[in-house]
Coordinates of C-alpha atoms and ligand atoms in Angstrom, one line a residue:
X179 CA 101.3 130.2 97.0
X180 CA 102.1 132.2 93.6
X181 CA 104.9 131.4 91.1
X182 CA 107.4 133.6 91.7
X183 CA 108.3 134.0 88.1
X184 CA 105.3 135.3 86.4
X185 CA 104.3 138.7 85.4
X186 CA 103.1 140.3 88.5
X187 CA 100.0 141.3 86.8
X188 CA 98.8 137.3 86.3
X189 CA 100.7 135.0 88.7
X190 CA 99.3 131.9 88.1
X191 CA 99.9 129.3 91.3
X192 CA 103.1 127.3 91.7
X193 CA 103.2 124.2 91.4
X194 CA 106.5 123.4 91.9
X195 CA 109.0 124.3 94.7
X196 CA 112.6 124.2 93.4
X197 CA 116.1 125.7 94.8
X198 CA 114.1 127.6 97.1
X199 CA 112.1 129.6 94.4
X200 CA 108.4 128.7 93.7
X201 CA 107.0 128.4 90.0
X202 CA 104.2 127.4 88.1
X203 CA 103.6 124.9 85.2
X204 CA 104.8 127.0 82.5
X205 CA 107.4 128.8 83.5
X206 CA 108.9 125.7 85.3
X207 CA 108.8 123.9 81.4
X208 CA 110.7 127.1 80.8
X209 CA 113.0 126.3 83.6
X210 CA 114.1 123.0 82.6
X211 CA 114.1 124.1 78.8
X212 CA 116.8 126.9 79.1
X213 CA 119.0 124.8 81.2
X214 CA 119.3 122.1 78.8
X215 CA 119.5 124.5 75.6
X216 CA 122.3 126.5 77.2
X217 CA 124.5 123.3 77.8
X218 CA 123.5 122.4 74.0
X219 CA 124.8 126.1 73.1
X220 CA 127.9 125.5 75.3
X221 CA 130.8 126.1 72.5
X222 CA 131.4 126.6 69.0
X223 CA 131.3 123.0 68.1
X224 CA 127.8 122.3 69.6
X225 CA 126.5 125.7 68.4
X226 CA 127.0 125.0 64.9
X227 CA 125.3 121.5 65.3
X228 CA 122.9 122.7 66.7
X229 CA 121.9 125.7 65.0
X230 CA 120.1 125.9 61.4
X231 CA 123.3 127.0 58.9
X232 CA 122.8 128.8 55.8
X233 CA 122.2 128.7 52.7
X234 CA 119.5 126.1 53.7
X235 CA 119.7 122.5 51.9
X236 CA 123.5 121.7 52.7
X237 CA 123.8 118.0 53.3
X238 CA 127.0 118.6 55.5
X239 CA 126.1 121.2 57.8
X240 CA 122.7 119.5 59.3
X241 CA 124.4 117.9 62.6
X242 CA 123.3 114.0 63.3
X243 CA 122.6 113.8 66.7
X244 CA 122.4 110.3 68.5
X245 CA 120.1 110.0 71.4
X246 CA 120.4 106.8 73.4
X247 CA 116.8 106.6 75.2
X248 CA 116.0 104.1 77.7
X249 CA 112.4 103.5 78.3
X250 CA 113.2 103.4 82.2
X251 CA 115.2 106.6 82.0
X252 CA 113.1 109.5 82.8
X253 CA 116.2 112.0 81.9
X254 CA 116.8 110.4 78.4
X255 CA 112.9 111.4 78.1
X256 CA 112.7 115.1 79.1
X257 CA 115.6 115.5 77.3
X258 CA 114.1 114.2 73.8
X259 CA 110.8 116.1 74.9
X260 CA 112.9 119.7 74.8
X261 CA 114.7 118.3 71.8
X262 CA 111.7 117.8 70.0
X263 CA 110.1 121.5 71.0
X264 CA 113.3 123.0 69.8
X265 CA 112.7 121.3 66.1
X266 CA 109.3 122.3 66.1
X267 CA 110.5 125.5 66.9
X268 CA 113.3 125.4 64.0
X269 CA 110.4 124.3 61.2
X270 CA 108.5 127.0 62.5
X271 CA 111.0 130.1 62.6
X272 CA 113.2 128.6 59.4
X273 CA 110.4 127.7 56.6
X274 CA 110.0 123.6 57.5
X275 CA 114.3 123.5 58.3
X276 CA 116.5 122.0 60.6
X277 CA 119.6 122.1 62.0
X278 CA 120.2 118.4 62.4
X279 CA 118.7 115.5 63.0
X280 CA 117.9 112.7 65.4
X281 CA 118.7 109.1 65.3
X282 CA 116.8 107.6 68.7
X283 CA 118.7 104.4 70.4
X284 CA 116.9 102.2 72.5
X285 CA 118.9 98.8 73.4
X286 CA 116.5 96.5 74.8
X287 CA 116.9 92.8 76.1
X288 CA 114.5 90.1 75.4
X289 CA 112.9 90.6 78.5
X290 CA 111.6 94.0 78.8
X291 CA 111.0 93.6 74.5
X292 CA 107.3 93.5 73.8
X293 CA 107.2 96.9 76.4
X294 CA 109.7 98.6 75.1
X295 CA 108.2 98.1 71.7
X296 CA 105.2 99.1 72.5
X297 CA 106.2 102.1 74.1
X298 CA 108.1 103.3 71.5
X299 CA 105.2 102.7 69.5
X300 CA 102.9 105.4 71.3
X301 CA 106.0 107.7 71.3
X302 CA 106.7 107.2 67.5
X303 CA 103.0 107.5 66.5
X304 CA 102.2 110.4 69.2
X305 CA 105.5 112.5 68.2
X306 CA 108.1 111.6 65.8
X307 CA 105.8 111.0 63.3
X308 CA 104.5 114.5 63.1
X309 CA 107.5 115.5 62.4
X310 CA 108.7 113.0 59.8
X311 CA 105.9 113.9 58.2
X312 CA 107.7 117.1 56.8
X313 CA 111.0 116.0 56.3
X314 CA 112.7 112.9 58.1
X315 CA 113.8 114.1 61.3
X316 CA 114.0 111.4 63.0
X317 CA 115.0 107.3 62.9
X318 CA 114.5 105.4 65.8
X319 CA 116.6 102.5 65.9
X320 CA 116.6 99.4 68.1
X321 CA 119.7 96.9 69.2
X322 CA 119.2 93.8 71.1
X323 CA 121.6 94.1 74.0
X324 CA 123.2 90.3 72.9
X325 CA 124.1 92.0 69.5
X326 CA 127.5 93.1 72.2
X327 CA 128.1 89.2 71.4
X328 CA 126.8 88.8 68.2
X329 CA 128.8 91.8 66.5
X330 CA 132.4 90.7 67.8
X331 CA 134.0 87.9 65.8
X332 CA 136.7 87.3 68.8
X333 CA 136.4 86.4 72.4
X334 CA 138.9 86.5 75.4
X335 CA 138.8 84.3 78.0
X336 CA 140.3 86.4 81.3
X337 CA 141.8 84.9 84.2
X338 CA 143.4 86.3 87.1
X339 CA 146.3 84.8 88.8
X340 CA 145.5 84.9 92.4
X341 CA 149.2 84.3 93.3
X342 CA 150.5 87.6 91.6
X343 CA 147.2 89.5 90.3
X344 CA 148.2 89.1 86.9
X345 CA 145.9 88.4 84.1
X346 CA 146.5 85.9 81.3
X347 CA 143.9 85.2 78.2
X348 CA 143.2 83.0 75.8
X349 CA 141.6 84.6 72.7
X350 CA 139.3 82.8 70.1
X351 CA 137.1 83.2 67.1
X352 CA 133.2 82.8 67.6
X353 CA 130.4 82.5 65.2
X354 CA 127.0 81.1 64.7
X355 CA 126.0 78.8 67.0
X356 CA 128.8 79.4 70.2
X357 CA 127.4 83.3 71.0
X358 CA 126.7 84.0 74.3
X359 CA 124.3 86.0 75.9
X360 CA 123.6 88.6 78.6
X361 CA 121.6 86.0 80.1
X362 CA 124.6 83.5 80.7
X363 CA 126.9 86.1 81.7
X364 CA 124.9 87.1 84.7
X365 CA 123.6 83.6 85.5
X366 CA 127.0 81.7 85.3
X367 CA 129.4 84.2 85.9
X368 CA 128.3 87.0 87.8
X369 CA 128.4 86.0 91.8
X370 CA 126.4 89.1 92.3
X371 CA 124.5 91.8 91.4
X372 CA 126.8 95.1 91.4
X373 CA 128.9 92.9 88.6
X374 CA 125.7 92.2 86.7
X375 CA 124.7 95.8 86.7
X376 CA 128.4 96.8 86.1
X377 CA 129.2 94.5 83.1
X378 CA 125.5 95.6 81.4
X379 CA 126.3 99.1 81.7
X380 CA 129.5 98.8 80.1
X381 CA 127.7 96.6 77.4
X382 CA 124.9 99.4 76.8
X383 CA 128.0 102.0 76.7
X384 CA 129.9 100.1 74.3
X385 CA 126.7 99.2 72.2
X386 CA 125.9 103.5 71.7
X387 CA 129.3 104.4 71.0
X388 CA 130.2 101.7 68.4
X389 CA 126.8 102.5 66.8
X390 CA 127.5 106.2 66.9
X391 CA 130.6 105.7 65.4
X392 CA 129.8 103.5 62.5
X393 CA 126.4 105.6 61.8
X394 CA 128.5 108.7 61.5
X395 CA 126.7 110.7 64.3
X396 CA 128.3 114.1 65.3
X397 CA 127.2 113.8 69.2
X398 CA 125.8 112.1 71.9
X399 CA 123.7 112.9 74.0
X400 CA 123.3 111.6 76.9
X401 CA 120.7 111.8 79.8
X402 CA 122.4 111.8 82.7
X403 CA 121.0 114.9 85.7
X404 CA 123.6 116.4 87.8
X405 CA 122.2 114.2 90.6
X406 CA 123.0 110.8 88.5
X407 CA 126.5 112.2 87.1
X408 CA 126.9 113.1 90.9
X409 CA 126.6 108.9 91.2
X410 CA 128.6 107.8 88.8
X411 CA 131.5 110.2 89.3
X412 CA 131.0 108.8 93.3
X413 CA 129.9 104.8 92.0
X414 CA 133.4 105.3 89.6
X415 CA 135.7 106.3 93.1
X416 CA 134.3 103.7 94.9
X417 CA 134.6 101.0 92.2
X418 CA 138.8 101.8 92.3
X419 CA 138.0 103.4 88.2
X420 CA 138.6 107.3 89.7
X421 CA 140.8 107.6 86.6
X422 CA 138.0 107.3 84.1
X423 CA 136.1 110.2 85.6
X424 CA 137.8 113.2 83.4
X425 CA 137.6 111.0 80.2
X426 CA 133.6 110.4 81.6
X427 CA 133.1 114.4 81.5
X428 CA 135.2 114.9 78.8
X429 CA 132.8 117.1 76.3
X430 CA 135.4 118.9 74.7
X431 CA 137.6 116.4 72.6
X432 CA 136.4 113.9 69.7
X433 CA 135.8 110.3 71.3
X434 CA 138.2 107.4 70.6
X435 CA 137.2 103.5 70.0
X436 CA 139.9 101.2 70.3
X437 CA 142.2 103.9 69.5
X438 CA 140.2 104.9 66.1
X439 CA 139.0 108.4 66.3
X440 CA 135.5 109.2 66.1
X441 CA 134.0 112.0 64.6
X442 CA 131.6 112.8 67.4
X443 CA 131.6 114.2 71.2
X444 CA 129.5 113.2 74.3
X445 CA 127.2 116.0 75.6
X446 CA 125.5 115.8 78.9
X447 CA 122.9 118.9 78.3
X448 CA 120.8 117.9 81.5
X449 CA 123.9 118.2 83.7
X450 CA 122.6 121.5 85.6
X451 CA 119.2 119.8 85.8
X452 CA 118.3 117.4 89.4
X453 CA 116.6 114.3 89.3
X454 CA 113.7 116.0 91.1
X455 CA 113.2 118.3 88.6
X456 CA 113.7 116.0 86.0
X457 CA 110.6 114.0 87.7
X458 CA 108.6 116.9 87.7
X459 CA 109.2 118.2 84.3
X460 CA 107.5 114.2 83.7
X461 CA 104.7 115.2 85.9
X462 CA 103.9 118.2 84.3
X463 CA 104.3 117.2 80.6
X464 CA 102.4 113.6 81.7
X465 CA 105.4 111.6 80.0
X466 CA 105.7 108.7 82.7
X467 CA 103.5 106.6 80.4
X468 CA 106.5 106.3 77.6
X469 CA 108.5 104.9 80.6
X470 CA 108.5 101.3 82.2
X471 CA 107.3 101.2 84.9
X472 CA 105.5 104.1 84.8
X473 CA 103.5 103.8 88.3
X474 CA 107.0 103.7 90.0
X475 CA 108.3 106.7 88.3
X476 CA 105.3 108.7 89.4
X477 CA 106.1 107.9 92.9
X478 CA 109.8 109.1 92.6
X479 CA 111.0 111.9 94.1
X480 CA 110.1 115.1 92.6
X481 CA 110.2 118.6 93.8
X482 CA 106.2 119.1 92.7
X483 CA 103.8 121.0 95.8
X484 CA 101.7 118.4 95.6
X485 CA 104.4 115.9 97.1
X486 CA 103.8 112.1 96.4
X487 CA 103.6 109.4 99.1
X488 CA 107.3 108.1 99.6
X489 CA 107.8 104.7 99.3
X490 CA 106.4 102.3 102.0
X491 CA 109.0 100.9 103.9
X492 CA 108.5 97.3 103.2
X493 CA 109.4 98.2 99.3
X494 CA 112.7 99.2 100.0
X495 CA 115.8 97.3 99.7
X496 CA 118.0 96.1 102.8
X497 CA 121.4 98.0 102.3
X498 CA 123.2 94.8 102.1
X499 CA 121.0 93.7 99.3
X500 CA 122.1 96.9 97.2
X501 CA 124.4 97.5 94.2
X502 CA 126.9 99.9 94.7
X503 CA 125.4 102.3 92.2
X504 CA 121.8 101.4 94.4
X505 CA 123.9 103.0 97.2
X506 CA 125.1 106.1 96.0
X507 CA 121.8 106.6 93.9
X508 CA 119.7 106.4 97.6
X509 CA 122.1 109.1 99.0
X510 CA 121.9 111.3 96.2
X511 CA 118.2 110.6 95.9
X512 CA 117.7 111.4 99.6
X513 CA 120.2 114.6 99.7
X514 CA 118.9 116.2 96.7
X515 CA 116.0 118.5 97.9
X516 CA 117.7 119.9 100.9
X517 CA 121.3 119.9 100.5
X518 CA 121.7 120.0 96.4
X519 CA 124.9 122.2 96.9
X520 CA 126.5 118.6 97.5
X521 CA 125.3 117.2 94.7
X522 CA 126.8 120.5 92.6
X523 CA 130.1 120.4 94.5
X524 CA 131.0 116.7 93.1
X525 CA 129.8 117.6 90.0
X526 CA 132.1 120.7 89.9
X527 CA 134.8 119.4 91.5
X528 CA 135.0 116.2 88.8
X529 CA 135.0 118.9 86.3
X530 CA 138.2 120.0 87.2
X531 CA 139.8 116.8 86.6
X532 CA 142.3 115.4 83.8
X533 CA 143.5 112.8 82.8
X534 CA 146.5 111.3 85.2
X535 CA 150.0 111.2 83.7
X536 CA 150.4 107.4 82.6
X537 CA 153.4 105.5 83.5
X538 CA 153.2 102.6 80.8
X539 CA 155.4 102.0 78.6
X540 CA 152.7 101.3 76.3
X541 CA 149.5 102.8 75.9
X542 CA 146.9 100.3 77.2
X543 CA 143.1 99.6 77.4
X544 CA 141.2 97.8 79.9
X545 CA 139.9 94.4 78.1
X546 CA 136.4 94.8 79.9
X547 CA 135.6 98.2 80.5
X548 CA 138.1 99.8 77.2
X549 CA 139.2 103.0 79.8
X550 CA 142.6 104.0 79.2
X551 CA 144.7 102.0 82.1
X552 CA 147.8 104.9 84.0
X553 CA 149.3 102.5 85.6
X554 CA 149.7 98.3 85.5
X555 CA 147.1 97.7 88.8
X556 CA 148.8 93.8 88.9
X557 CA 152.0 94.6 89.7
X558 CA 150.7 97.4 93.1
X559 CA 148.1 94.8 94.1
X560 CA 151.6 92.1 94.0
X561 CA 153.1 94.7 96.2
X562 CA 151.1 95.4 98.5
X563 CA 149.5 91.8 99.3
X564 CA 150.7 88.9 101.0
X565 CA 149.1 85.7 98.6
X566 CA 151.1 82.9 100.1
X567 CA 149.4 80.5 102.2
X568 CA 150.7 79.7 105.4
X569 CA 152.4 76.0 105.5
X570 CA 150.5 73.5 107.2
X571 CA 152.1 72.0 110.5
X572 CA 149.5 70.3 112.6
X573 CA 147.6 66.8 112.0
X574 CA 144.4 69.2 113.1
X575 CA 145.4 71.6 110.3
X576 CA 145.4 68.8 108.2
X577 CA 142.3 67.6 109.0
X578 CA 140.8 71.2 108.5
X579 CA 142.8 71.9 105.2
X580 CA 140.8 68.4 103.6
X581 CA 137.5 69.3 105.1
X582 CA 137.9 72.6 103.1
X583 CA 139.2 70.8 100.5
X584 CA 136.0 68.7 100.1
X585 CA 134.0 71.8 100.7
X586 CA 131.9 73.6 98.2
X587 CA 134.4 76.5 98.6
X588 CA 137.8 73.8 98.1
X589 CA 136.0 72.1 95.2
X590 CA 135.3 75.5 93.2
X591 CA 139.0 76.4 94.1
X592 CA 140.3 73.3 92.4
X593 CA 137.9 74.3 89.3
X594 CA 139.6 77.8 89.5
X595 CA 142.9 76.0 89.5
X596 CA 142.3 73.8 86.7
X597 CA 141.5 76.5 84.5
X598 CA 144.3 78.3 85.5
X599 CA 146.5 76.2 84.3
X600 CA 144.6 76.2 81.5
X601 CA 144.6 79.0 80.1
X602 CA 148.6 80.2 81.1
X603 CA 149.5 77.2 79.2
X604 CA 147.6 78.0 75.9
X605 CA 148.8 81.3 76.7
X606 CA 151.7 81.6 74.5
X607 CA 152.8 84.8 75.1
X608 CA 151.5 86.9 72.0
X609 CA 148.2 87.8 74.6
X610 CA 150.9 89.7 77.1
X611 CA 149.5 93.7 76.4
X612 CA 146.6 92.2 77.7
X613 CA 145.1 94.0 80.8
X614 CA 142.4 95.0 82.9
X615 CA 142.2 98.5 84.6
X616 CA 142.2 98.2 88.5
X617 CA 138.0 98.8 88.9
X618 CA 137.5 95.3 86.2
X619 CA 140.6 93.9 87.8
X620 CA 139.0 93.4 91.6
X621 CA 135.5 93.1 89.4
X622 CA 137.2 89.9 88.4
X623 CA 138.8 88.8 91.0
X624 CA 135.8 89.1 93.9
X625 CA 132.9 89.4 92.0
X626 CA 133.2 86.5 89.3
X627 CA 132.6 82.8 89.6
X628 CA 136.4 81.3 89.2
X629 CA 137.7 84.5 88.7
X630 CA 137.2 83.7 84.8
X631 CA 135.2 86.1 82.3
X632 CA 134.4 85.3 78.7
X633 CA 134.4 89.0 77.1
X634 CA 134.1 90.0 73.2
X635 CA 137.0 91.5 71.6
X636 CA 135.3 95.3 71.0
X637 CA 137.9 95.7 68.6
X638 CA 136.3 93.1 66.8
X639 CA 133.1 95.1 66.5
X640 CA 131.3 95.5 63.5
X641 CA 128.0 95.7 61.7
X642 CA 125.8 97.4 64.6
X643 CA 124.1 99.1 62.2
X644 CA 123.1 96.9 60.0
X645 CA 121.8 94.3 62.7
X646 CA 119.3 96.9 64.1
X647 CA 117.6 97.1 60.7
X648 CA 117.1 93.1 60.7
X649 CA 115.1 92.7 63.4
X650 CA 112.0 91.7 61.9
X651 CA 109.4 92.5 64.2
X652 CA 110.9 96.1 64.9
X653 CA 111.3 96.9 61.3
X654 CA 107.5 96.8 60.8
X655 CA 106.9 99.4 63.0
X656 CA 109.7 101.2 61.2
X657 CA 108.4 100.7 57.7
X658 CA 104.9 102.0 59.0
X659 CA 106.7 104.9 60.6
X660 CA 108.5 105.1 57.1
X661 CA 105.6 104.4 55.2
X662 CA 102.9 106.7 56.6
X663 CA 105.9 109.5 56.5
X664 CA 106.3 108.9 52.9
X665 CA 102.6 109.2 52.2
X666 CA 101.9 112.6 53.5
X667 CA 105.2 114.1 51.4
Ligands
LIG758 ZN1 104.8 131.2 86.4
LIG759 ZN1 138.0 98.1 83.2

C-alpha cells in the first residue's frame, strides 16, 4: 500500500490509514500540522498573535501564549510539538524572531510529582532548551494542584436543603495551618468517583485561567481533539451543565473571571484533529515517552497500518465502575475510526450554540463550577419534586422508621441534619446571591457525603504566579534551564 499523497514519482508506503485516505510518515506530520496551524490562523485576533509583526523588537506585539500541558495528555503534546516546529520555523525564515512566546503549565499533584518532573526534565533539556538558547522562548512553569486552596484566602461551606433544594453557606477566612487538600476533598467528601474527577477538573480549569490571567497571557491553548471536545460537550449534557457548552467553545470573545475581564481568549487548534490521529502523530514523532504512562498510550487507539493489540479484556473497566466522562470517552473512543462523522456532527452542532437568555434578576455564578447560572435550578427542582415524607401510621412503620434510624444510612442523615441547621443559622442572610448551577447542584446533592462541600472563594484568588516560582525543588531545574540558556547568549 502507497501513500496516497506523495509525488507519484516517489510514493513512499503509508503508514497510516485515516478518513479513508492512506499516507505515509511525512506527509501524515504534514496532515496533523496544517490542521492545527489553520485553526491558529482562524481570525484577525489569533493571526496577529501568531504571526511575526514588524519592525522586529516590539515588546507589545510578540503574543504570550499559555499552554497548559498535562503529562498524561497526548493532545496537549502534539500540539506543543507543532508549536515548537512553527518557532523553529519563525527563527529560521525571520533572522532568530518570533512572534510570541510560550509559557508551558503543568499542574501536578503530589502523587504523580517526581514523574512529572522528570518528564519535563527530558522535554526541557531535549527541546525547549534549544531554543532558549537564542532568545527565551519559552518558561515552563509548575503549580501544585492544592495551590486551588492555598491561593484563596476565603472558603464556603455549601449545603443543600433537601426540603426545598436551596443552598445556604457559611463563608470564612483560612490561612496557614487550616488549608485543605485535593486529597481530603476526594477522601471525605467525594462519595464517588465522577465527583472526584469532576471537582479536579474544575480545579485544573480554574488553576490555568487564574494563572493566565494574572501572567498576562494573550491565549490559551488548549488540547482538546474533536473526539474529546465531542465528550465533553456530550459529559456537559449529561451532567444537567448544557448551558456552559457555548461559553466552553466560545473562541471569539475575551474570557471573564469572576466578572473581571481578561485580556486573553481560549483556542482549541486541535479541534479538526481525532484522538486516533493524535495517537499516531505520537507514534510517528516517538513522543509517548514525555507522557505518563507511556506503555498505555502506545496501546491506545490510533489509526497507524500497523494496528496495536486492543486492550485485553480483563483490563477494562465494568460500566458501572465508570465515570461519566469514562462513558462517553469509551463511546467516542470506539466510534471514532468508523463512524467519525458523529463525532464531527456534535462538534458542529455545539458550535452553533449561544448562550441562553437568563431569567435572573441578577447576574449569577455557580460557587463551584464559576459558569454563568440562566435560571435559579432550586426553585424548578422545588417544583417539580415531592420532598415531604409520608407520615408514619403503623406500630410496624415505626419499628422500621427506628431501625433506619439506627442504620448507617439514619445515623449520616442526622449528621446531615445537624449541620443543616448549622449552617442556616450562621447564615445570616448577607450569603443569599449564593448559588450553584443545576450540574454542581445535583453534584452536591447525590454525589457528596452530607450533601456539604467546603469550596474556596475563586474570587479570592491570588498570587498563582508567584507560588509556582517557590517551589524549591522545581525551581532548580528552572534555574539550570535558565542558567545554561544564559550561558550560550
Ligand atoms: Zn506521502
Ligand atoms: Zn456549577
Amino acid at each position: 500500500m502507497e501513500c496516497q499523497r506523495c509525488h507519484v514519482s516517489g510514493r513512499k508506503p503509508a503508514t497510516v490509514n485515516s478518513r479513508k485516505e492512506r499516507f505515509c510518515d511525512e506527509c501524515f506530520i504534514n496532515f496533523v500540522s496544517i490542521k492545527q496551524r489553520k485553526q491558529m490562523m482562524k481570525d484577525e485576533f489569533f493571526r496577529n498573535l501568531f504571526k511575526v509583526v514588524y519592525p522586529l523588537d516590539q515588546k507589545e506585539s510578540i503574543g504570550k501564549i499559555l499552554l497548559p500541558l498535562s503529562p498524561s495528555d497526548s493532545g496537549s503534546l502534539v500540539m506543543l510539538d507543532i508549536v515548537h516546529d512553527l518557532l523553529l520555523e519563525q527563527l529560521k525564515q525571520h533572522n532568530n524572531h518570533t512572534g510570541f512566546t510560550v509559557d508551558v503549565l503543568t499542574i501536578f499533584t503530589e502523587e504523580n510529582f517526581p514523574v512529572v518532573r522528570e518528564r519535563m526534565e527530558s522535554l526541557v533539556k531535549e527541546k525547549m532548551l534549544e531554543l532558549n538558547k537564542t532568545s527565551n522562548i519559552y518558561k515552563v512553569h509548575f503549580i501544585n494542584i492544592n495551590e486551588f486552596f492555598n491561593s484563596t484566602s476565603e472558603v464556603s461551606s455549601l449545603i443543600i436543603d433537601d426540603g426545598n433544594f436551596e443552598i445556604f453557606t457559611k463563608s470564612r477566612s483560612v490561612g496557614g495551618g487550616n488549608r485543605l487538600t485535593l486529597d481530603e476533598i476526594s477522601g471525605e467528601y467525594c462519595l464517588n468517583n465522577s465527583s472526584r474527577t469532576d471537582l479536579t477538573s474544575i480545579m485544573k480549569v480554574q488553576l490555568i485561567k487564574h494563572f493566565a490571567y494574572e501572567n498576562g497571557n494573550n491565549a490559551i491553548m488548549w488540547g482538546h481533539s474533536m473526539t474529546k471536545l465531542s465528550e465533553v460537550i456530550i459529559s456537559l449534557v449529561v451532567k444537567g451543565k448544557g448551558s456552559q457548552i457555548a461559553t466552553f467553545l466560545d473562541t471569539e470573545s475575551f474570557d471573564n473571571l469572576d466578572d473581571k475581564p481578561c485580556n486573553y481568549k481560549n483556542l482549541y487548534p486541535m479541534k479538526d484533529l481525532l484522538s486516533v490521529e493524535i495517537e499516531s502523530f505520537l507514534q510517528i514523532k516517538n513522543l509517548a515517552k514525555y507522557l505518563i504512562n507511556a506503555e498505555e498510550t502506545n496501546s491506545k487507539p490510533s489509526c497507524s497500518v500497523t494496528k496495536n493489540p486492543s486492550p485485553s479484556l480483563d483490563k477494562q473497566k465494568l460500566v458501572k465502575n465508570m465515570t461519566i466522562n469514562e462513558i462517553t470517552n469509551k463511546y467516542f473512543q470506539d466510534i471514532q475510526n468508523d463512524y467519525s462523522n458523529i463525532i464531527s456532527t456534535v462538534l458542529r452542532t455545539a458550535d452553533k450554540l449561544t448562550e441562553p437568555i437568563s431569567n435572573m434578576i441578577k447576574p449569577s455564578k455557580c460557587q463551584i463550577c464559576q459558569s454563568k447560572i440562566y435560571s435559579n435550578p432550586s426553585d424548578w427542582l422545588d417544583r417539580i419534586t415531592v420532598t415531604s415524607p409520608y407520615p408514619i401510621e403503623t406500630n410496624e412503620e415505626e419499628y422500621l422508621f427506628k431501625q433506619w434510624q439506627d442504620s448507617k444510612l439514619g445515623q449520616s442523615h442526622t449528621h446531615y441534619m445537624q449541620l443543616l441547621g448549622e449552617i442556616k443559622n450562621d447564615n445570616d442572610g448577607s450569603n443569599k446571591d449564593d448559588k450553584l448551577c443545576y450540574g454542581c447542584l445535583i453534584l452536591l446533592n447525590t454525589s457528596i457525603k452530607d450533601k456539604n462541600l467546603i469550596w474556596p472563594k475563586v474570587n479570592t484568588m491570588n498570587g498563582l504566579v508567584n507560588s509556582t516560582n517557590n517551589d524549591r525543588e522545581l525551581s532548580q531545574i528552572l534555574e539550570q534551564f535558565e542558567i545554561n540558556s544564559d550561558l550560550e547568549e
